[in-house]
Coordinates of C-alpha atoms in Angstrom, one line a residue:
M1 CA -16.4 -8.6 24.2
F2 CA -18.6 -7.2 21.4
D3 CA -20.7 -3.8 22.7
D4 CA -23.1 -3.6 20.6
S5 CA -25.2 -1.3 22.4
T6 CA -22.0 1.1 23.7
L7 CA -22.9 0.0 27.0
Y8 CA -19.6 0.4 28.4
V9 CA -17.1 3.3 28.9
D10 CA -14.5 1.4 31.3
P11 CA -12.3 -1.4 30.5
A12 CA -12.8 -2.3 34.1
D13 CA -16.5 -2.9 33.7
V14 CA -16.5 -4.9 30.7
P15 CA -17.4 -8.6 30.7
F16 CA -15.0 -10.4 28.3
D17 CA -16.3 -13.3 27.3
R18 CA -14.3 -14.5 24.2
T19 CA -10.9 -14.8 22.6
I20 CA -9.7 -13.8 19.3
I21 CA -6.4 -14.0 17.4
V22 CA -5.0 -10.9 16.4
P23 CA -4.6 -9.0 13.9
Y24 CA -7.3 -10.7 12.3
P25 CA -10.5 -8.7 12.4
P26 CA -13.7 -10.6 14.1
E27 CA -15.1 -10.6 10.6
A28 CA -12.4 -13.2 9.0
R29 CA -12.7 -16.7 9.9
A30 CA -8.9 -16.9 10.9
S31 CA -9.3 -15.0 13.9
G32 CA -11.6 -17.5 15.2
V33 CA -14.7 -15.8 15.6
H34 CA -15.8 -15.4 12.3
D35 CA -19.0 -12.8 13.0
R36 CA -20.2 -11.0 10.3
G37 CA -23.0 -8.9 12.4
Y38 CA -22.6 -4.9 12.9
R39 CA -20.6 -4.2 15.6
R40 CA -20.6 -0.9 16.5
R41 CA -18.0 -1.1 19.3
V42 CA -15.5 -4.1 20.0
W43 CA -13.6 -4.0 23.3
Y44 CA -9.8 -6.1 23.8
K45 CA -7.8 -6.8 26.4
R46 CA -4.4 -8.7 26.8
Q47 CA -1.7 -8.9 29.7
I48 CA 1.5 -9.2 28.7
S49 CA 4.7 -9.8 31.6
L50 CA 7.8 -8.5 30.1
D51 CA 11.0 -10.0 30.1
P52 CA 13.3 -8.4 31.8
A53 CA 15.4 -7.4 28.5
L54 CA 12.2 -5.2 27.7
L55 CA 11.9 -3.5 31.2
P56 CA 13.0 0.3 30.3
G57 CA 15.9 1.6 32.1
P58 CA 16.0 5.1 33.6
E59 CA 17.4 6.5 30.1
E60 CA 15.0 4.6 27.9
R61 CA 11.3 4.1 26.7
L62 CA 8.6 1.3 26.1
I63 CA 6.8 2.5 22.7
L64 CA 3.4 0.4 22.0
H65 CA 2.5 0.4 18.1
F66 CA -0.8 -0.2 16.5
G67 CA -0.7 -1.0 12.8
A68 CA -4.4 0.1 12.3
V69 CA -7.2 0.6 14.3
N70 CA -11.0 0.3 13.0
Y71 CA -12.0 3.2 13.2
R72 CA -11.8 5.1 16.5
A73 CA -9.1 3.6 19.1
R74 CA -9.2 4.3 22.9
V75 CA -6.2 2.4 24.3
W76 CA -5.8 2.1 28.3
I77 CA -2.4 1.4 29.7
N78 CA -2.5 -0.7 33.4
G79 CA -6.0 0.7 33.6
R80 CA -5.4 4.2 32.8
F81 CA -6.6 6.2 29.9
A82 CA -3.5 6.8 27.5
V83 CA -4.5 7.8 23.8
E84 CA -7.2 7.9 21.3
H85 CA -6.7 7.8 17.6
R86 CA -8.9 8.3 14.6
G87 CA -8.7 6.9 11.6
G88 CA -9.3 3.1 10.4
H89 CA -6.2 2.5 8.0
S90 CA -3.3 4.8 9.5
P91 CA -0.9 3.2 12.4
F92 CA -0.3 5.3 16.0
S93 CA 1.8 5.1 18.9
L94 CA 2.3 5.6 22.5
D95 CA 5.0 6.0 25.3
V96 CA 3.7 3.7 28.0
T97 CA 6.8 3.8 30.0
R98 CA 5.0 6.0 32.5
H99 CA 1.8 3.5 32.9
L100 CA 4.1 0.5 33.6
D101 CA 3.5 -1.5 37.1
G102 CA 6.5 -3.7 37.7
S103 CA 6.5 -5.9 34.8
I104 CA 3.1 -6.0 34.1
L105 CA 1.4 -4.6 30.8
E106 CA -2.4 -4.7 30.6
I107 CA -3.4 -2.9 27.2
A108 CA -7.2 -2.2 27.0
V109 CA -8.4 -1.3 23.3
Q110 CA -11.7 0.0 22.8
A111 CA -12.8 0.1 18.9
E112 CA -15.6 2.1 17.7
D113 CA -16.8 2.2 14.4
D114 CA -20.4 2.5 13.3
P115 CA -20.8 0.0 10.2
Q116 CA -23.0 2.4 8.3
D117 CA -21.4 6.1 8.7
M118 CA -21.3 6.9 5.2
H119 CA -18.7 9.9 5.8
K120 CA -15.8 8.2 7.1
P121 CA -13.2 6.6 5.4
R122 CA -14.1 3.1 4.7
G123 CA -12.8 2.0 1.5
K124 CA -14.8 -1.1 0.0
M125 CA -16.6 -2.0 3.4
D126 CA -20.3 -2.9 3.0
W127 CA -22.9 -0.6 4.6
E128 CA -25.3 -3.7 4.1
P129 CA -25.5 -6.9 6.6
E130 CA -23.9 -8.8 3.7
P131 CA -21.7 -8.2 0.5
H132 CA -22.9 -7.0 -2.9
K133 CA -21.9 -5.7 -6.0
I134 CA -18.6 -4.2 -5.6
W135 CA -18.6 -3.9 -1.6
Y136 CA -16.9 -6.3 1.0
P137 CA -17.0 -7.6 4.4
R138 CA -16.6 -5.0 6.8
T139 CA -13.2 -5.1 9.0
S140 CA -13.9 -4.2 12.8
G141 CA -11.4 -3.5 15.4
I142 CA -7.7 -4.2 15.4
W143 CA -6.8 -5.6 11.9
R144 CA -2.8 -4.4 12.2
T145 CA 0.0 -6.3 14.3
V146 CA 0.7 -4.7 17.7
W147 CA 4.0 -4.9 19.2
I148 CA 6.0 -3.4 21.5
E149 CA 9.6 -1.8 21.1
K150 CA 12.4 -0.4 23.7
V151 CA 14.0 2.5 22.6
P152 CA 16.3 4.8 24.6
R153 CA 15.3 8.0 25.5
A154 CA 17.4 9.8 22.8
H155 CA 16.4 7.9 19.6
V156 CA 15.9 8.6 16.1
A157 CA 11.6 8.8 15.8
Q158 CA 11.0 9.4 12.0
L159 CA 12.9 9.0 8.8
R160 CA 12.2 10.5 5.5
W161 CA 14.3 9.5 2.3
T162 CA 14.5 12.0 -1.2
A163 CA 16.1 10.9 -4.1
D164 CA 17.3 13.4 -7.0
V165 CA 18.2 11.7 -10.0
A166 CA 18.9 14.6 -12.0
R167 CA 21.4 15.6 -9.2
W168 CA 22.7 12.3 -8.6
Q169 CA 21.9 13.1 -4.7
I170 CA 19.8 11.6 -1.6
R171 CA 18.3 13.6 1.2
L172 CA 17.6 12.6 4.7
D173 CA 15.1 14.4 6.9
A174 CA 15.2 12.7 10.1
D175 CA 13.1 13.5 13.5
I176 CA 15.0 13.3 16.5
A177 CA 13.6 12.9 19.9
H178 CA 15.3 14.1 23.1
V179 CA 18.5 15.2 21.2
P180 CA 21.5 14.6 23.5
E181 CA 23.6 17.9 24.7
G182 CA 26.8 17.9 22.2
G183 CA 25.1 14.3 20.6
M184 CA 26.4 13.3 17.2
A185 CA 24.8 11.5 14.1
N186 CA 26.8 9.1 11.9
V187 CA 24.7 8.3 8.6
T188 CA 26.7 5.4 6.0
L189 CA 25.1 4.5 2.8
K190 CA 26.0 1.4 1.0
L191 CA 25.4 0.0 -2.6
A192 CA 25.7 -4.1 -3.0
G193 CA 28.2 -3.9 0.0
R194 CA 30.2 -1.0 -1.2
L195 CA 30.7 2.3 0.9
L196 CA 29.0 5.6 -0.7
V197 CA 28.7 7.7 2.2
A198 CA 30.4 8.4 5.8
D199 CA 28.9 11.4 7.2
R200 CA 29.3 12.9 10.7
C201 CA 27.3 15.7 12.2
L202 CA 26.1 17.8 15.2
L203 CA 22.9 17.8 16.5
T204 CA 21.8 21.0 16.8
G205 CA 17.9 20.4 17.1
P206 CA 15.3 17.6 16.7
R207 CA 15.6 18.1 13.1
L208 CA 18.4 16.6 10.8
S209 CA 18.3 17.2 7.2
R210 CA 21.4 16.0 5.3
I211 CA 22.0 16.4 1.5
F212 CA 24.6 13.4 0.2
Q213 CA 26.0 14.1 -3.0
L214 CA 27.0 10.2 -4.7
P215 CA 29.5 9.6 -6.9
D216 CA 27.9 10.0 -10.6
P217 CA 29.4 7.3 -13.0
G218 CA 28.0 9.3 -15.5
I219 CA 26.9 7.1 -18.6
D220 CA 23.3 5.7 -18.6
D221 CA 25.4 2.0 -18.6
A222 CA 26.9 2.6 -15.7
R223 CA 24.0 4.7 -13.7
G224 CA 21.6 1.6 -14.4
L225 CA 23.5 -0.2 -12.0
W226 CA 22.8 2.2 -9.2
M227 CA 19.0 3.2 -9.9
W228 CA 15.6 1.5 -8.7
S229 CA 13.0 0.4 -11.3
P230 CA 10.7 -2.5 -11.7
E231 CA 13.9 -4.1 -13.7
S232 CA 16.3 -3.7 -12.1
P233 CA 15.0 -2.8 -7.9
Q234 CA 18.6 -1.7 -6.5
L235 CA 18.2 -0.6 -3.1
I236 CA 20.8 1.6 -1.1
D237 CA 21.3 0.2 2.3
A238 CA 21.4 2.9 5.2
E239 CA 22.4 3.0 9.1
I240 CA 22.2 5.8 11.2
E241 CA 23.4 6.3 14.8
I242 CA 22.8 9.0 17.3
R243 CA 26.1 9.1 19.7
S244 CA 26.8 11.2 22.7
A245 CA 29.0 14.2 22.8
E246 CA 32.0 11.2 24.3
G247 CA 31.2 9.1 21.5
N248 CA 29.1 6.2 23.1
L249 CA 26.3 4.7 20.7
I250 CA 23.0 6.0 21.9
D251 CA 20.9 4.8 19.0
S252 CA 20.9 3.0 15.8
V253 CA 18.6 2.2 12.6
Q254 CA 18.9 0.4 9.7
S255 CA 17.1 1.7 7.1
Y256 CA 16.7 1.7 2.9
T257 CA 16.3 3.9 0.2
A258 CA 17.1 4.2 -3.4
L259 CA 17.7 6.5 -6.4
R260 CA 14.8 6.9 -8.2
T261 CA 12.8 9.8 -9.2
V262 CA 9.1 10.0 -11.1
S263 CA 8.1 13.3 -13.0
V264 CA 5.6 14.3 -15.8
E265 CA 7.5 15.6 -18.9
G266 CA 4.3 16.8 -21.1
D267 CA 2.0 13.9 -22.2
R268 CA 4.6 11.2 -20.5
F269 CA 5.0 9.6 -17.5
V270 CA 8.7 9.5 -16.6
L271 CA 11.0 7.4 -14.2
N272 CA 14.7 8.1 -14.1
S273 CA 14.6 10.6 -16.5
R274 CA 13.2 8.5 -19.1
P275 CA 9.2 8.0 -20.3
Y276 CA 8.1 4.6 -18.7
F277 CA 4.9 2.9 -19.7
L278 CA 3.4 1.5 -17.0
R279 CA 1.2 -1.8 -17.6
M280 CA -0.7 -2.0 -13.8
V281 CA -2.9 -4.2 -12.5
L282 CA -5.6 -3.6 -9.6
D283 CA -5.5 -5.0 -6.7
Q284 CA -8.4 -5.3 -3.9
G285 CA -6.1 -6.6 -1.1
Y286 CA -8.5 -9.2 0.3
W287 CA -7.7 -13.0 1.3
P288 CA -10.8 -15.2 1.4
D289 CA -10.3 -16.6 4.9
S290 CA -8.5 -13.1 6.4
L291 CA -10.2 -10.1 4.8
M292 CA -7.7 -7.5 4.8
V293 CA -4.6 -9.1 6.4
A294 CA -2.0 -11.0 5.3
S295 CA 1.2 -12.6 6.4
S296 CA 4.6 -11.8 5.0
D297 CA 4.7 -14.8 2.9
Q298 CA 1.1 -13.8 1.2
L299 CA 2.5 -10.5 0.6
R300 CA 5.5 -11.4 -1.1
H301 CA 3.7 -14.1 -3.2
D302 CA 1.2 -11.6 -4.5
V303 CA 3.7 -9.2 -5.6
L304 CA 5.5 -11.8 -7.3
L305 CA 2.4 -13.1 -9.0
I306 CA 1.6 -9.7 -10.3
K307 CA 5.2 -9.5 -12.1
R308 CA 4.9 -12.9 -13.1
L309 CA 1.5 -11.8 -15.1
G310 CA 3.6 -9.3 -17.0
F311 CA 3.0 -6.0 -14.6
N312 CA 5.1 -3.7 -13.7
G313 CA 3.0 -2.0 -11.5
V314 CA -0.3 -2.1 -9.6
R315 CA -2.8 -0.1 -8.1
K316 CA -3.9 -0.8 -4.6
H317 CA -7.4 0.1 -5.0
Q318 CA -8.8 1.4 -1.8
K319 CA -6.9 0.2 1.0
S320 CA -3.7 1.2 2.4
E321 CA -1.7 -2.1 2.4
D322 CA 0.5 -3.0 4.9
P323 CA 3.9 -1.7 4.8
R324 CA 5.5 -5.2 4.3
W325 CA 3.8 -5.2 1.2
L326 CA 5.3 -2.2 -0.2
Y327 CA 8.7 -3.5 1.2
W328 CA 8.6 -6.3 -1.3
C329 CA 7.5 -3.9 -3.9
D330 CA 10.5 -2.1 -3.3
V331 CA 12.7 -5.3 -2.6
L332 CA 11.3 -7.3 -6.2
G333 CA 10.5 -4.1 -8.0
L334 CA 6.8 -3.0 -8.6
C335 CA 5.7 0.4 -9.6
V336 CA 2.5 1.3 -6.9
W337 CA 0.0 3.8 -7.0
G338 CA -0.7 4.7 -2.9
E339 CA -4.8 5.5 -2.8
M340 CA -6.4 6.7 0.0
P341 CA -9.4 4.6 1.2
S342 CA -12.9 7.0 0.4
A343 CA -15.7 8.1 2.5
Y344 CA -19.1 7.5 0.5
G345 CA -21.2 10.6 1.4
F346 CA -19.8 14.6 1.7
S347 CA -20.0 16.4 5.0
S348 CA -17.7 18.0 7.0
A349 CA -17.1 15.1 8.8
T350 CA -15.9 13.6 5.3
V351 CA -13.4 16.6 4.9
H352 CA -11.9 16.5 8.3
G353 CA -11.9 12.4 8.6
V354 CA -10.5 12.2 5.0
M355 CA -7.9 15.0 5.1
E356 CA -6.3 13.9 8.5
E357 CA -6.1 10.2 7.7
W358 CA -4.4 10.7 4.0
K359 CA -1.5 12.9 5.6
E360 CA -1.0 10.0 7.9
L361 CA -0.6 7.8 5.4
V362 CA 1.1 9.8 3.1
E363 CA 3.4 10.2 6.0
R364 CA 3.9 6.5 6.9
D365 CA 4.6 5.6 2.9
I366 CA 6.6 8.5 1.8
S367 CA 9.9 6.9 1.7
H368 CA 8.8 3.8 -0.2
P369 CA 10.6 3.8 -3.9
C370 CA 8.3 1.3 -5.1
I371 CA 5.0 4.3 -4.7
V372 CA 5.3 6.4 -7.9
A373 CA 2.0 8.3 -7.5
W374 CA -0.6 9.2 -4.8
V375 CA -4.7 8.8 -5.7
P376 CA -6.4 10.6 -2.6
T377 CA -10.0 10.7 -4.7
N378 CA -11.6 7.7 -6.4
E379 CA -14.3 7.6 -8.8
S380 CA -16.4 10.5 -7.2
W381 CA -16.4 8.7 -3.8
G382 CA -17.2 10.9 -1.0
V383 CA -18.0 13.9 -3.1
P384 CA -21.1 12.6 -5.4
E385 CA -22.3 16.0 -6.6
L386 CA -19.4 17.4 -8.0
M387 CA -21.0 18.9 -11.0
N388 CA -23.5 20.5 -8.7
D389 CA -21.3 21.3 -5.6
R390 CA -19.0 23.7 -5.5
R391 CA -17.5 23.0 -2.0
Q392 CA -17.2 19.0 -3.4
V393 CA -14.9 20.5 -6.1
D394 CA -13.1 22.4 -3.8
F395 CA -12.3 19.9 -1.4
V396 CA -11.1 17.4 -4.3
R397 CA -8.8 20.3 -5.3
A398 CA -7.6 21.0 -1.7
L399 CA -6.5 16.9 -1.2
Y400 CA -4.6 17.3 -4.7
H401 CA -2.9 20.8 -3.3
M402 CA -2.0 19.0 0.2
T403 CA -0.6 15.7 -1.1
R404 CA 1.5 18.1 -3.6
A405 CA 2.2 20.2 -0.9
L406 CA 3.4 16.8 1.7
D407 CA 4.9 15.3 -1.5
G408 CA 6.1 17.3 -4.4
T409 CA 8.3 14.6 -5.8
R410 CA 5.4 12.3 -7.1
P411 CA 2.4 13.1 -9.4
V412 CA -1.0 13.4 -8.1
V413 CA -4.4 12.0 -9.9
G414 CA -7.2 15.0 -9.3
N415 CA -10.1 12.3 -9.0
D416 CA -9.1 8.5 -10.6
G417 CA -11.7 7.7 -13.5
W418 CA -13.8 10.4 -14.0
E419 CA -15.1 14.0 -13.1
M420 CA -11.4 15.7 -12.9
P421 CA -11.5 19.1 -11.7
C422 CA -7.4 18.6 -12.0
G423 CA -3.9 16.5 -11.4
D424 CA -1.0 15.9 -12.5
L425 CA -2.3 12.7 -14.5
V426 CA -5.3 12.3 -16.5
C427 CA -7.1 8.6 -15.5
V428 CA -9.8 7.4 -17.1
H429 CA -12.2 4.2 -16.4
D430 CA -13.7 2.2 -19.2
Y431 CA -15.0 -0.7 -19.2
E432 CA -15.8 -1.0 -22.7
Q433 CA -15.6 -5.0 -24.2
D434 CA -15.4 -4.2 -27.5
P435 CA -11.5 -3.6 -28.4
T436 CA -11.9 -1.9 -31.5
V437 CA -14.2 1.1 -29.7
L438 CA -11.0 1.5 -27.2
L439 CA -9.3 1.9 -29.8
E440 CA -11.3 4.8 -31.8
R441 CA -11.6 6.6 -28.2
Y442 CA -7.8 6.5 -27.5
G443 CA -5.9 5.3 -30.6
T444 CA -5.3 8.9 -31.4
R445 CA -4.6 12.6 -29.7
D446 CA -7.4 13.6 -31.7
A447 CA -9.3 10.9 -30.6
V448 CA -8.3 11.6 -26.9
A449 CA -9.1 15.0 -27.1
Y450 CA -12.7 14.4 -28.7
T451 CA -13.3 11.8 -25.6
L452 CA -12.4 13.7 -23.0
E453 CA -14.9 16.3 -24.1
H454 CA -18.1 14.4 -25.4
V455 CA -17.5 10.8 -24.1
Q456 CA -19.0 9.6 -21.0
P457 CA -17.8 6.0 -20.6
D458 CA -19.9 5.5 -17.4
R459 CA -22.4 8.3 -18.2
R460 CA -19.9 10.7 -16.3
R461 CA -18.1 13.9 -17.5
L462 CA -14.0 12.9 -17.7
V463 CA -13.3 16.5 -17.0
I464 CA -14.7 19.5 -15.6
D465 CA -14.4 22.8 -14.0
G466 CA -12.1 24.2 -16.8
F467 CA -9.6 21.2 -16.8
T468 CA -9.3 19.9 -19.8
G469 CA -7.2 17.2 -19.3
L470 CA -4.7 17.7 -22.4
G471 CA -1.0 17.6 -22.6
R472 CA -0.9 15.8 -19.5
P473 CA 0.0 11.8 -19.1
L474 CA -3.2 9.8 -20.0
F475 CA -3.6 6.3 -18.1
L476 CA -6.8 3.8 -18.7
S477 CA -6.5 3.7 -14.8
E478 CA -9.4 0.9 -15.0
F479 CA -10.9 -1.4 -17.9
G480 CA -11.4 -5.0 -18.3
G481 CA -13.0 -6.6 -15.7
I482 CA -13.8 -10.2 -17.5
A483 CA -15.0 -12.8 -15.6
M484 CA -14.9 -16.5 -16.0
S485 CA -18.4 -18.5 -15.3
K486 CA -18.0 -21.9 -13.8
P487 CA -21.0 -24.5 -13.4
G488 CA -22.0 -24.4 -10.1
E489 CA -20.3 -21.7 -9.1
E490 CA -22.1 -19.2 -6.4
S491 CA -23.3 -15.8 -7.6
G492 CA -20.8 -13.4 -9.0
W493 CA -20.4 -11.1 -11.8
G494 CA -17.8 -9.1 -14.0
Y495 CA -18.1 -6.4 -16.8
S496 CA -18.2 -9.4 -19.5
V497 CA -18.3 -13.4 -18.7
A498 CA -16.2 -15.9 -20.6
K499 CA -17.7 -19.2 -20.2
D500 CA -13.9 -21.0 -20.0
S501 CA -10.2 -20.6 -19.9
K502 CA -9.9 -20.5 -23.2
E503 CA -12.5 -17.6 -24.2
L504 CA -10.9 -15.4 -21.0
L505 CA -7.2 -15.7 -22.6
L506 CA -8.6 -15.1 -25.5
R507 CA -10.8 -11.8 -24.7
Y508 CA -8.0 -10.5 -22.7
Q509 CA -5.5 -11.0 -25.6
Q510 CA -7.7 -8.6 -27.6
L511 CA -8.2 -6.3 -25.0
M512 CA -4.4 -5.8 -24.6
S513 CA -3.7 -5.6 -28.4
A514 CA -6.1 -2.7 -28.5
V515 CA -4.9 -0.7 -25.5
H516 CA -1.3 -1.3 -26.5
R517 CA -2.1 0.2 -29.9
C518 CA -3.4 3.4 -28.2
R519 CA -0.1 5.2 -28.8
P520 CA -1.2 8.3 -26.6
L521 CA -1.4 6.4 -23.3
S522 CA 1.2 6.3 -20.6
G523 CA -0.1 3.2 -19.0
F524 CA -3.2 1.3 -18.2
C525 CA -4.6 -0.7 -15.1
Y526 CA -6.3 -3.6 -16.0
T527 CA -9.4 -4.9 -13.7
Q528 CA -8.6 -6.8 -11.8
L529 CA -5.9 -9.4 -9.9
T530 CA -7.9 -11.7 -8.1
D531 CA -11.8 -12.8 -7.6
T532 CA -13.1 -10.8 -4.6
F533 CA -16.0 -12.2 -3.3
L534 CA -19.1 -10.9 -5.6
E535 CA -16.4 -9.9 -8.3
K536 CA -15.3 -12.6 -10.6
N537 CA -13.1 -10.7 -12.8
G538 CA -9.8 -11.5 -11.8
L539 CA -7.0 -13.1 -13.2
L540 CA -6.7 -15.3 -10.5
T541 CA -9.4 -16.9 -8.1
E542 CA -9.7 -16.2 -4.8
D543 CA -7.1 -18.8 -3.7
R544 CA -4.3 -17.3 -6.3
V545 CA -5.0 -19.9 -8.8
P546 CA -4.5 -18.4 -12.5
K547 CA -7.5 -18.9 -14.7
A548 CA -5.7 -19.2 -18.0
P549 CA -2.1 -20.1 -18.7
I550 CA 0.3 -17.6 -16.7
E551 CA 2.6 -17.3 -19.5
A552 CA -0.1 -16.6 -22.2
L553 CA -1.7 -14.1 -19.9
A554 CA 2.2 -12.1 -19.2
Q555 CA 2.5 -12.2 -23.0
A556 CA -0.6 -10.2 -23.8
T557 CA -0.1 -7.9 -20.9
R558 CA 3.8 -6.8 -21.8
G559 CA 2.4 -6.4 -25.2
P560 CA 3.5 -7.0 -28.9
Q561 CA 6.9 -5.8 -28.6
A562 CA 7.7 -7.9 -25.6
H563 CA 9.9 -10.4 -27.9
L564 CA 12.1 -7.6 -28.4
Q565 CA 13.1 -7.4 -24.6
D566 CA 12.4 -11.5 -23.7
W567 CA 17.0 -11.8 -24.1
V568 CA 17.6 -9.3 -21.3
L569 CA 14.5 -10.1 -18.9
D570 CA 13.4 -13.0 -16.6
P571 CA 9.5 -14.2 -16.5
L572 CA 9.3 -11.2 -13.3
G573 CA 10.7 -8.8 -15.5
H574 CA 14.1 -8.5 -14.1
S575 CA 17.0 -7.9 -16.2
Q576 CA 19.5 -10.4 -16.3
R577 CA 22.0 -7.9 -15.6
W578 CA 20.5 -7.0 -12.3
R579 CA 19.8 -10.8 -11.4
A580 CA 23.6 -11.5 -12.0
R581 CA 24.3 -8.9 -9.5
R582 CA 22.0 -8.7 -6.6
G583 CA 24.4 -10.4 -4.3
P584 CA 24.6 -13.2 -1.5
D585 CA 22.0 -11.1 0.5
F586 CA 19.1 -11.9 -1.9
P587 CA 17.7 -15.7 -1.6
V588 CA 16.8 -17.2 -4.6
E589 CA 13.6 -18.5 -2.7
W590 CA 12.6 -14.5 -2.4
T591 CA 11.6 -15.0 -5.8
R592 CA 9.9 -18.6 -6.2
V593 CA 6.3 -18.7 -7.7
G594 CA 6.1 -21.9 -9.0
E595 CA 3.6 -23.5 -11.5
T596 CA -0.4 -23.4 -10.8
A597 CA -0.1 -26.7 -9.2
E598 CA 2.4 -25.3 -6.7
V599 CA 0.6 -22.1 -6.5
L600 CA -2.2 -24.4 -4.4
A601 CA -0.3 -25.0 -1.6
Y602 CA 1.7 -21.9 -1.6
P603 CA 1.1 -18.9 1.1
G604 CA -1.8 -17.9 -0.8
E605 CA -3.8 -20.6 -0.1
R606 CA -6.6 -20.1 2.6
Q607 CA -5.4 -20.2 6.1
S608 CA -7.3 -22.1 9.3
P609 CA -8.4 -20.1 11.9
Q610 CA -6.5 -22.4 14.3
V611 CA -3.0 -21.5 13.1
D612 CA -1.0 -18.6 14.6
A613 CA -1.2 -15.6 13.3
P614 CA 1.6 -15.4 10.9
D615 CA 2.1 -11.6 11.7
I616 CA 3.5 -12.7 14.7
P617 CA 7.5 -12.2 13.8
P618 CA 9.8 -15.1 15.2
T619 CA 12.5 -14.4 17.4
E620 CA 15.0 -14.7 14.3
P621 CA 13.6 -14.0 10.8
G622 CA 13.1 -16.9 8.7
P623 CA 14.3 -17.7 5.1
S624 CA 11.5 -15.4 3.5
A625 CA 11.1 -13.0 6.0
G626 CA 13.3 -10.3 4.3
P627 CA 16.9 -8.9 4.9
P628 CA 18.6 -9.7 7.9
G629 CA 16.7 -7.7 10.5
F630 CA 13.3 -6.9 8.2
E631 CA 10.8 -8.8 10.8
R632 CA 12.8 -6.7 13.3
R633 CA 11.7 -3.8 11.9
G634 CA 9.6 -1.6 14.2
R635 CA 7.5 0.0 11.5
G636 CA 8.6 -1.9 8.3
G637 CA 10.2 -0.6 5.2
P638 CA 12.3 2.7 4.8
G639 CA 12.8 4.4 8.0
A640 CA 12.2 1.3 10.4
R641 CA 14.1 0.7 13.4
A642 CA 15.7 -2.5 13.3
R643 CA 14.9 -3.6 16.9
R644 CA 13.0 -6.9 17.6
K645 CA 9.9 -6.4 18.1
V646 CA 7.4 -8.6 20.4
A647 CA 4.2 -9.1 19.5

C-alpha cells in the first residue's frame, strides 16, 4: 500500500490494496507494480503458516532476516512492534520467537524514504521524477530477499575470516550467542577435500578467536595451488560446530575462506606478496526490468561476462551488491572494490547516516576474499565543498580512518576521482578521449607528478590538504565511456560516441593501448560494463549483449603482452593448472558463458513480471545454485549458516 501522505502509523489500520512480488521494488516491472512515482512511505504485510519443522522448540529461536529495505524500516510481528532499522543498503535481522502465536507468523513492514532527501545514502537513485544524466530510477521499500531461519538458542551468530599469506595463517573470529556452559567449538578446514585443520577448544565466552597455522609448502610453485587469485580462485572449505559439555552437537555452520592477502608496497598494488595489475570495469548493477535486483544466475552471468571481456576486477559503483554476487566473485575469481552508496548533500545527518550504514556494510562483506579495496567516498558526493569546508575534509578523513580501523587488511580510497585529502591508493577519473593525452598525463612518473599537482581533468583539483599522492599506487579508476549510437534509439549519451561496432572497437583498442603503456599505473577501471538507462557507454547493452566481438574486446583489455599468457590462461582468465584440479564439486556449467546469440537467451535477459521471484530459493539447490547448501545459507558467502531458508 502506498502511503504517500504518511497517514498511517499502525499496520492494523492500513488498507492494503495491491500485491507485489518481493524482493522486486515497486518501481520495477518485475514487481508487478511498476510505479515510478514519488513514494514516501510503503507498507507490506504477509501472513505465513509455519511448517511444523520450522516451529522453534524451548531451546530454539526463529530469526527473520531482511537483505535490504530502503530507507527506514519498521517491522511488526503478529501485530506487535518488533524493530526499527535505518539504512537502505545494509541488512538487519530480528528474533521473532517471543512474538509467535502458534504457527502463525504475520509480518508487517513500514518502509519510509523521502525521495528528495539529499542527505541520506542513496547511490544512483534519482531525485527528479524521471531518470536523467547519470541518475537512475528510485528503489523503494524491500529490495532484497526476506527469509526466516531456525537456529538453536546457542548458535554461531557471526564469522570473520582473516588470512595472512606471509605467516601462512588463517584467523577465525566468531560471535557465539548464548554460550553453553562447558561448551566446545570444533573447527575444520579443508582444501580440495584434504583436511588441513581439525581444531577443538573450550568456549569461555561469546567471542571465539583462533589462529590456524597451515602447513607451508614453501616454494611459489607449490604455494600457488593453495592461494586465491582471479587466475586461480582456490577456496578453503570450513565447518564450525558448537557442542555441549557432553559432546552433543548443538549448531553447525558451513563457510569458506581463502589464503589471500592484499597490500601496498611503495607505488604498487600487491596481491599475495607480488605486484598485481588490476584491469577493472565499472559496474552499475542494474537490470532493465528489475532495477537493482537480480537472480543468482544473472549475478553469476555478469561475473562470467566481466571475466570473458578480459577484466580481472570490477568496481561495483555506488551500490552494495547482493552477497551472492560477491560469492560468485569469490568462486569464479574476480577482484572487487567495495563502495559505499553516497549521499549528495553534507550535514550532520549525512555524517550519522553514512558512518552507520558503511560500518554495517563493511562488517557484512569483510570475509569475502574477492574484495581487495574499500571506497567509502566517490567524487566528493556528499561532501561538495571539500575545498572550502574543513568539516567535510575531516569527514572524508574520518571515513578513511574508520574503515582502516574496521579492516586493516585492505587498502582504502580517500575520495575516488579527485579532491583526495588522504588514501592508500590514488584514484583519478579522467574521461579524456585522446589516447595521446592520456599517455602524456600518466606515461611517466614525472608526468604523473605534474598531473596530480596541475592538471584538473574535470575542473577539479586531484589532491588537496597537503596530500600529494606521490609514492602510492596510481589508478585511472574511471576513464573511457565510449557510447555507440543506433538509428531510432531512445535518447542517451556517452563521453564520446561511436557510429557503429567497428568504430567502438577501434576507439576502445586505442584507449586501452595507451593506458597499458602508462607504466606508473597500478591499474585502471573502464566506464562501463553495460548501458544503464540514459548512459549508453557500456561494452554490453542493458540486456548483456556485447557491442563488439567479445574476443577482440578482451584482447584489448588484457593488453599487448596478453599473448605471452595465452598458453596458461583460458578465455575466463583461469590458469589451466587450476582448471585441471578444481575437482568434481565445481560443475562446468558454472563457467558457461556462450556466444552472443546464446547470451540473448541467458539469465541476463529481461524477465517477465509474471514469473516467480528468482530470489526465492528452491527446496534443494539446482545445478547453478552454487555448491551444496549454498542457497540454504542464511547470509550467503563466508560466515553463512548452512540451513535451509524459507522465503
